[in-house]
Amino acid sequence: MTTNDVTLNLIHLLVQQKIITAKQADALFQQAQQQAGAAAAPVAAPVGPGAASPPTIGSAPPPVPPGAPPTVRVTYVPEAVKQEIKEETKKELIAEGSLPPPPASVLPEWLRGFKFDGDFRFRYERVLYDGSNSNLFINYNALAQSSTPFDISSNQLSFPPLLDTTEDRTLVRVRARFGFTDALSNDVTLGMRLSTGSNGGPVSPNQTLGTSFSEWGVFFDRAYLDYHPLAWAQFRAGRFANPWFQTDLMWYSDLNFDGAAVELAGEATPTLRPFLTAGAFPVQNTAFDFPTFDDQKQASHDKWLYGAQVGLSWLPEKQFLVKLGAAYFDYVNLEGKASSPCLAYLVSIACDTDDTRPGFLQQGNTVYGIRNIVLPPSITTPSAFQYFGLATPFRDIDVSGRIDWAMWNPVHLILDGEFAMNLAFNKSAISSKNPVNNLDANGNFDGGNIAYMTKLTVGHPEIKHLGDWNVSGAYKYLESDSLVDAFTDPDFHFGGTNAKGYIIGTNLGIARDVWVTARYLSATEVSGPPYGVDVIQLDLNARF
């Protein structure tokens, strides 16, 4: 077979694999013929009725004469090989002058470091309450966020805001997020992301549909600078993704953190990789003019979270990973403080610890009335306006681990576990504050400070392609004051702590970066009045 035949077959293969068009191939073949003609005498093309037509690209290649070696036909070329052939062919043709060089980028320099990403989730959710549930669960988050305290005196003839624990609900929800990162320099990256949701709390990225077609709210859920001067050191400041190695026991998977964090990780040996993470995060800032309707302003009572975690990844062999982490988290000023004696018989009167009430609650943490209300004896039936705060401080130790065995690679067997304990919990101290929830049938405080979770996953660790799959089962146990209920999973027991139960789920890829999810979450109370809830979720997910 001549060089010209080889060139023709190669160009024909590129056309079959849709790497170049037939028109481009004809131009390349004519160029090759001209170059070949410069090195050898031209051969006159046969003419006449029986003469063969010159070969054209896009049609079948010319028949091989008798005795000639057979033509090798390639029916499949892997994508990686096609790309390599395409790039190498381009480089050679550009070097020979057969193709013009690619045009210079039209993007300005400051735009060339941008990377965009986003995701979308459409969810059908069914909430099923147990028929034996109590119907008297007060919504303490609504009371805490109210601009006016609640009257707990006998003058109050209406109920406080109550949670729904008896009537089943159906929700259709959407979560949509769009973000970017920009490499400002070799060691500084800017990141931002927009998300659906609401400003009602840190664990609400969903937009519930059915609002008379009103427009959705969109918020910044990330905005940060990332400084990575060394391969093993990273500093972040602003609002960024969860920096801790954990399951979703303590932190909801969509929770982002405000503040600053440093992450150090490097190889100690080829199989051991230690890491250290530490950070400081403002949780709640005192209103600048607190109390608003009082000429006597009060000092700040800002709330902070300080945390540190050490851990180790061990990779004894290519298909086996063990990762362990131990952490300590200290919440400063998170608990509610009892006020000095306060004449809170008018709704407009402010007491000196009103700013210690929580900025956000889900449900489960123990609360108590933080106002030390003193009523004037001159009023026979005075009102008593009260706010509620957390009854305990939080200083959590946390141990988490993962075993990842790619025993049937790419199918993995993954075991996750986490255990947490609130070291600041003191049952007798809480009881002395006369808490208003987490009480047994005799009215005694019945909360606890332990939380743990275990989860087994079989399948692909991440769903990326058509046919990727995984199934999982998990068990959670969270006593009332083990964790801060504001930041836990809002789907399990419909959010918060004082819950135990299981989760089963599955994911299936239906296209590249498109997959469906089905989950069933069943949970009930650990202590206190009966409160059981099952949640069914069906999701359609996509990302880019």
Short mmCIF file of N, CA, C and O in Angstrom, two decimals, residues 119-126 171-175 177 205-207 252-254 463 489 491 503-510 513-521 535-542:
data_model
loop_
_atom_site.label_atom_id
_atom_site.label_comp_id
_atom_site.label_asym_id
_atom_site.label_seq_id
_atom_site.Cartn_x
_atom_site.Cartn_y
_atom_site.Cartn_z
N ASP A 119 -25.92 23.13 39.73
CA ASP A 119 -26.71 21.91 39.85
C ASP A 119 -28.18 22.26 40.00
O ASP A 119 -28.55 23.40 40.33
N PHE A 120 -29.01 21.26 39.76
CA PHE A 120 -30.46 21.43 39.79
C PHE A 120 -31.07 20.17 40.40
O PHE A 120 -30.62 19.05 40.13
N ARG A 121 -32.08 20.38 41.25
CA ARG A 121 -32.80 19.24 41.83
C ARG A 121 -34.30 19.54 41.86
O ARG A 121 -34.72 20.58 42.37
N PHE A 122 -35.08 18.62 41.30
CA PHE A 122 -36.54 18.69 41.37
C PHE A 122 -36.99 17.58 42.30
O PHE A 122 -36.65 16.41 42.08
N ARG A 123 -37.74 17.95 43.35
CA ARG A 123 -38.07 16.97 44.40
C ARG A 123 -39.57 16.90 44.64
O ARG A 123 -40.25 17.92 44.79
N TYR A 124 -40.06 15.65 44.69
CA TYR A 124 -41.39 15.37 45.21
C TYR A 124 -41.21 14.81 46.61
O TYR A 124 -40.44 13.86 46.82
N GLU A 125 -41.93 15.37 47.59
CA GLU A 125 -41.74 14.98 48.98
C GLU A 125 -43.09 14.76 49.64
O GLU A 125 -44.00 15.60 49.56
N ARG A 126 -43.21 13.63 50.31
CA ARG A 126 -44.42 13.30 51.03
C ARG A 126 -44.07 13.13 52.51
O ARG A 126 -43.16 12.37 52.86
N LEU A 171 -45.10 18.15 49.32
CA LEU A 171 -44.32 19.31 48.91
C LEU A 171 -43.65 19.01 47.57
O LEU A 171 -43.17 17.89 47.34
N VAL A 172 -43.65 19.98 46.68
CA VAL A 172 -42.88 19.92 45.43
C VAL A 172 -41.86 21.04 45.51
O VAL A 172 -42.23 22.21 45.67
N ARG A 173 -40.59 20.69 45.39
CA ARG A 173 -39.53 21.65 45.65
C ARG A 173 -38.46 21.63 44.57
O ARG A 173 -38.27 20.62 43.89
N VAL A 174 -37.78 22.75 44.45
CA VAL A 174 -36.67 22.89 43.51
C VAL A 174 -35.49 23.49 44.27
O VAL A 174 -35.66 24.39 45.08
N ARG A 175 -34.30 22.95 44.00
CA ARG A 175 -33.06 23.57 44.45
C ARG A 175 -32.20 23.80 43.23
O ARG A 175 -31.92 22.87 42.47
N ARG A 177 -28.59 25.93 41.90
CA ARG A 177 -27.41 26.68 42.33
C ARG A 177 -26.49 26.92 41.14
O ARG A 177 -26.36 26.05 40.27
N PRO A 205 -32.14 25.46 51.41
CA PRO A 205 -31.83 25.80 50.01
C PRO A 205 -32.97 25.50 49.05
O PRO A 205 -32.86 25.80 47.87
N ASN A 206 -34.05 24.90 49.54
CA ASN A 206 -35.15 24.51 48.66
C ASN A 206 -36.13 25.65 48.45
O ASN A 206 -36.41 26.44 49.35
N GLN A 207 -36.68 25.70 47.24
CA GLN A 207 -37.78 26.61 46.92
C GLN A 207 -39.03 25.75 46.76
O GLN A 207 -39.12 24.93 45.85
N TYR A 252 -25.65 19.59 58.30
CA TYR A 252 -26.39 19.31 57.07
C TYR A 252 -25.45 19.43 55.87
O TYR A 252 -24.57 20.30 55.84
N SER A 253 -25.62 18.57 54.89
CA SER A 253 -24.70 18.52 53.76
C SER A 253 -24.66 19.81 52.95
O SER A 253 -23.66 20.12 52.30
N ASP A 254 -25.75 20.60 52.95
CA ASP A 254 -25.80 21.86 52.21
C ASP A 254 -25.39 23.06 53.05
O ASP A 254 -25.45 24.20 52.57
N ILE A 463 -22.29 9.46 41.29
CA ILE A 463 -23.07 9.17 40.09
C ILE A 463 -22.69 10.17 39.00
O ILE A 463 -22.98 11.36 39.12
N ASP A 489 -29.53 17.92 59.74
CA ASP A 489 -30.28 17.57 58.54
C ASP A 489 -31.76 17.95 58.70
O ASP A 489 -32.44 17.45 59.61
N ASP A 491 -34.23 17.12 56.85
CA ASP A 491 -35.12 16.10 56.31
C ASP A 491 -35.40 14.99 57.32
O ASP A 491 -36.51 14.45 57.36
N ILE A 503 -32.57 5.56 57.51
CA ILE A 503 -32.70 6.15 56.17
C ILE A 503 -32.25 5.10 55.17
O ILE A 503 -31.16 4.53 55.32
N ILE A 504 -33.04 4.83 54.16
CA ILE A 504 -32.62 3.98 53.06
C ILE A 504 -32.76 4.79 51.77
O ILE A 504 -33.67 5.61 51.64
N GLY A 505 -31.83 4.56 50.82
CA GLY A 505 -31.88 5.35 49.60
C GLY A 505 -31.15 4.68 48.46
O GLY A 505 -30.36 3.74 48.66
N THR A 506 -31.41 5.17 47.27
CA THR A 506 -30.74 4.67 46.08
C THR A 506 -30.60 5.78 45.06
O THR A 506 -31.42 6.71 45.02
N ASN A 507 -29.55 5.69 44.24
CA ASN A 507 -29.29 6.64 43.15
C ASN A 507 -29.03 5.86 41.88
O ASN A 507 -28.37 4.81 41.90
N LEU A 508 -29.50 6.38 40.74
CA LEU A 508 -29.28 5.73 39.45
C LEU A 508 -29.02 6.79 38.39
O LEU A 508 -29.81 7.72 38.22
N GLY A 509 -27.89 6.65 37.68
CA GLY A 509 -27.57 7.56 36.60
C GLY A 509 -28.39 7.25 35.35
O GLY A 509 -28.44 6.11 34.90
N ILE A 510 -29.05 8.26 34.80
CA ILE A 510 -29.86 8.07 33.59
C ILE A 510 -29.27 8.78 32.39
O ILE A 510 -29.77 8.63 31.28
N ASP A 513 -24.13 13.02 34.13
CA ASP A 513 -24.42 14.05 35.14
C ASP A 513 -25.90 14.29 35.35
O ASP A 513 -26.31 15.39 35.76
N VAL A 514 -26.72 13.28 35.08
CA VAL A 514 -28.15 13.32 35.37
C VAL A 514 -28.52 12.02 36.07
O VAL A 514 -28.17 10.95 35.60
N TRP A 515 -29.21 12.12 37.21
CA TRP A 515 -29.54 10.92 37.95
C TRP A 515 -30.83 11.12 38.76
O TRP A 515 -31.28 12.23 38.98
N VAL A 516 -31.41 10.01 39.17
CA VAL A 516 -32.61 10.03 40.00
C VAL A 516 -32.26 9.46 41.37
O VAL A 516 -31.37 8.61 41.51
N THR A 517 -32.99 9.95 42.38
CA THR A 517 -32.77 9.53 43.76
C THR A 517 -34.10 9.19 44.40
O THR A 517 -35.11 9.87 44.17
N ALA A 518 -34.10 8.13 45.20
CA ALA A 518 -35.28 7.79 46.01
C ALA A 518 -34.80 7.55 47.43
O ALA A 518 -33.82 6.82 47.65
N ARG A 519 -35.49 8.18 48.41
CA ARG A 519 -35.11 8.02 49.82
C ARG A 519 -36.35 7.85 50.68
O ARG A 519 -37.40 8.44 50.41
N TYR A 520 -36.18 7.05 51.74
CA TYR A 520 -37.23 6.89 52.74
C TYR A 520 -36.59 7.11 54.10
O TYR A 520 -35.63 6.44 54.48
N LEU A 521 -37.11 8.10 54.84
CA LEU A 521 -36.57 8.47 56.15
C LEU A 521 -37.66 8.25 57.19
O LEU A 521 -38.76 8.81 57.08
N VAL A 535 -40.71 10.34 55.89
CA VAL A 535 -40.57 11.24 54.75
C VAL A 535 -40.16 10.42 53.53
O VAL A 535 -39.20 9.64 53.60
N ILE A 536 -40.88 10.59 52.43
CA ILE A 536 -40.54 9.95 51.15
C ILE A 536 -40.09 11.04 50.19
O ILE A 536 -40.78 12.05 50.01
N GLN A 537 -38.93 10.85 49.58
CA GLN A 537 -38.38 11.85 48.65
C GLN A 537 -38.01 11.18 47.33
O GLN A 537 -37.33 10.15 47.31
N LEU A 538 -38.47 11.77 46.23
CA LEU A 538 -38.12 11.35 44.87
C LEU A 538 -37.51 12.56 44.17
O LEU A 538 -38.16 13.59 44.04
N ASP A 539 -36.26 12.41 43.72
CA ASP A 539 -35.51 13.54 43.16
C ASP A 539 -35.08 13.27 41.73
O ASP A 539 -34.69 12.14 41.38
N LEU A 540 -35.09 14.32 40.92
CA LEU A 540 -34.44 14.34 39.61
C LEU A 540 -33.32 15.37 39.71
O LEU A 540 -33.55 16.54 40.01
N ASN A 541 -32.06 14.91 39.47
CA ASN A 541 -30.88 15.75 39.68
C ASN A 541 -30.10 15.93 38.39
O ASN A 541 -30.06 15.03 37.54
N ALA A 542 -29.46 17.09 38.27
CA ALA A 542 -28.55 17.35 37.14
C ALA A 542 -27.50 18.33 37.60
O ALA A 542 -27.72 19.12 38.53
#
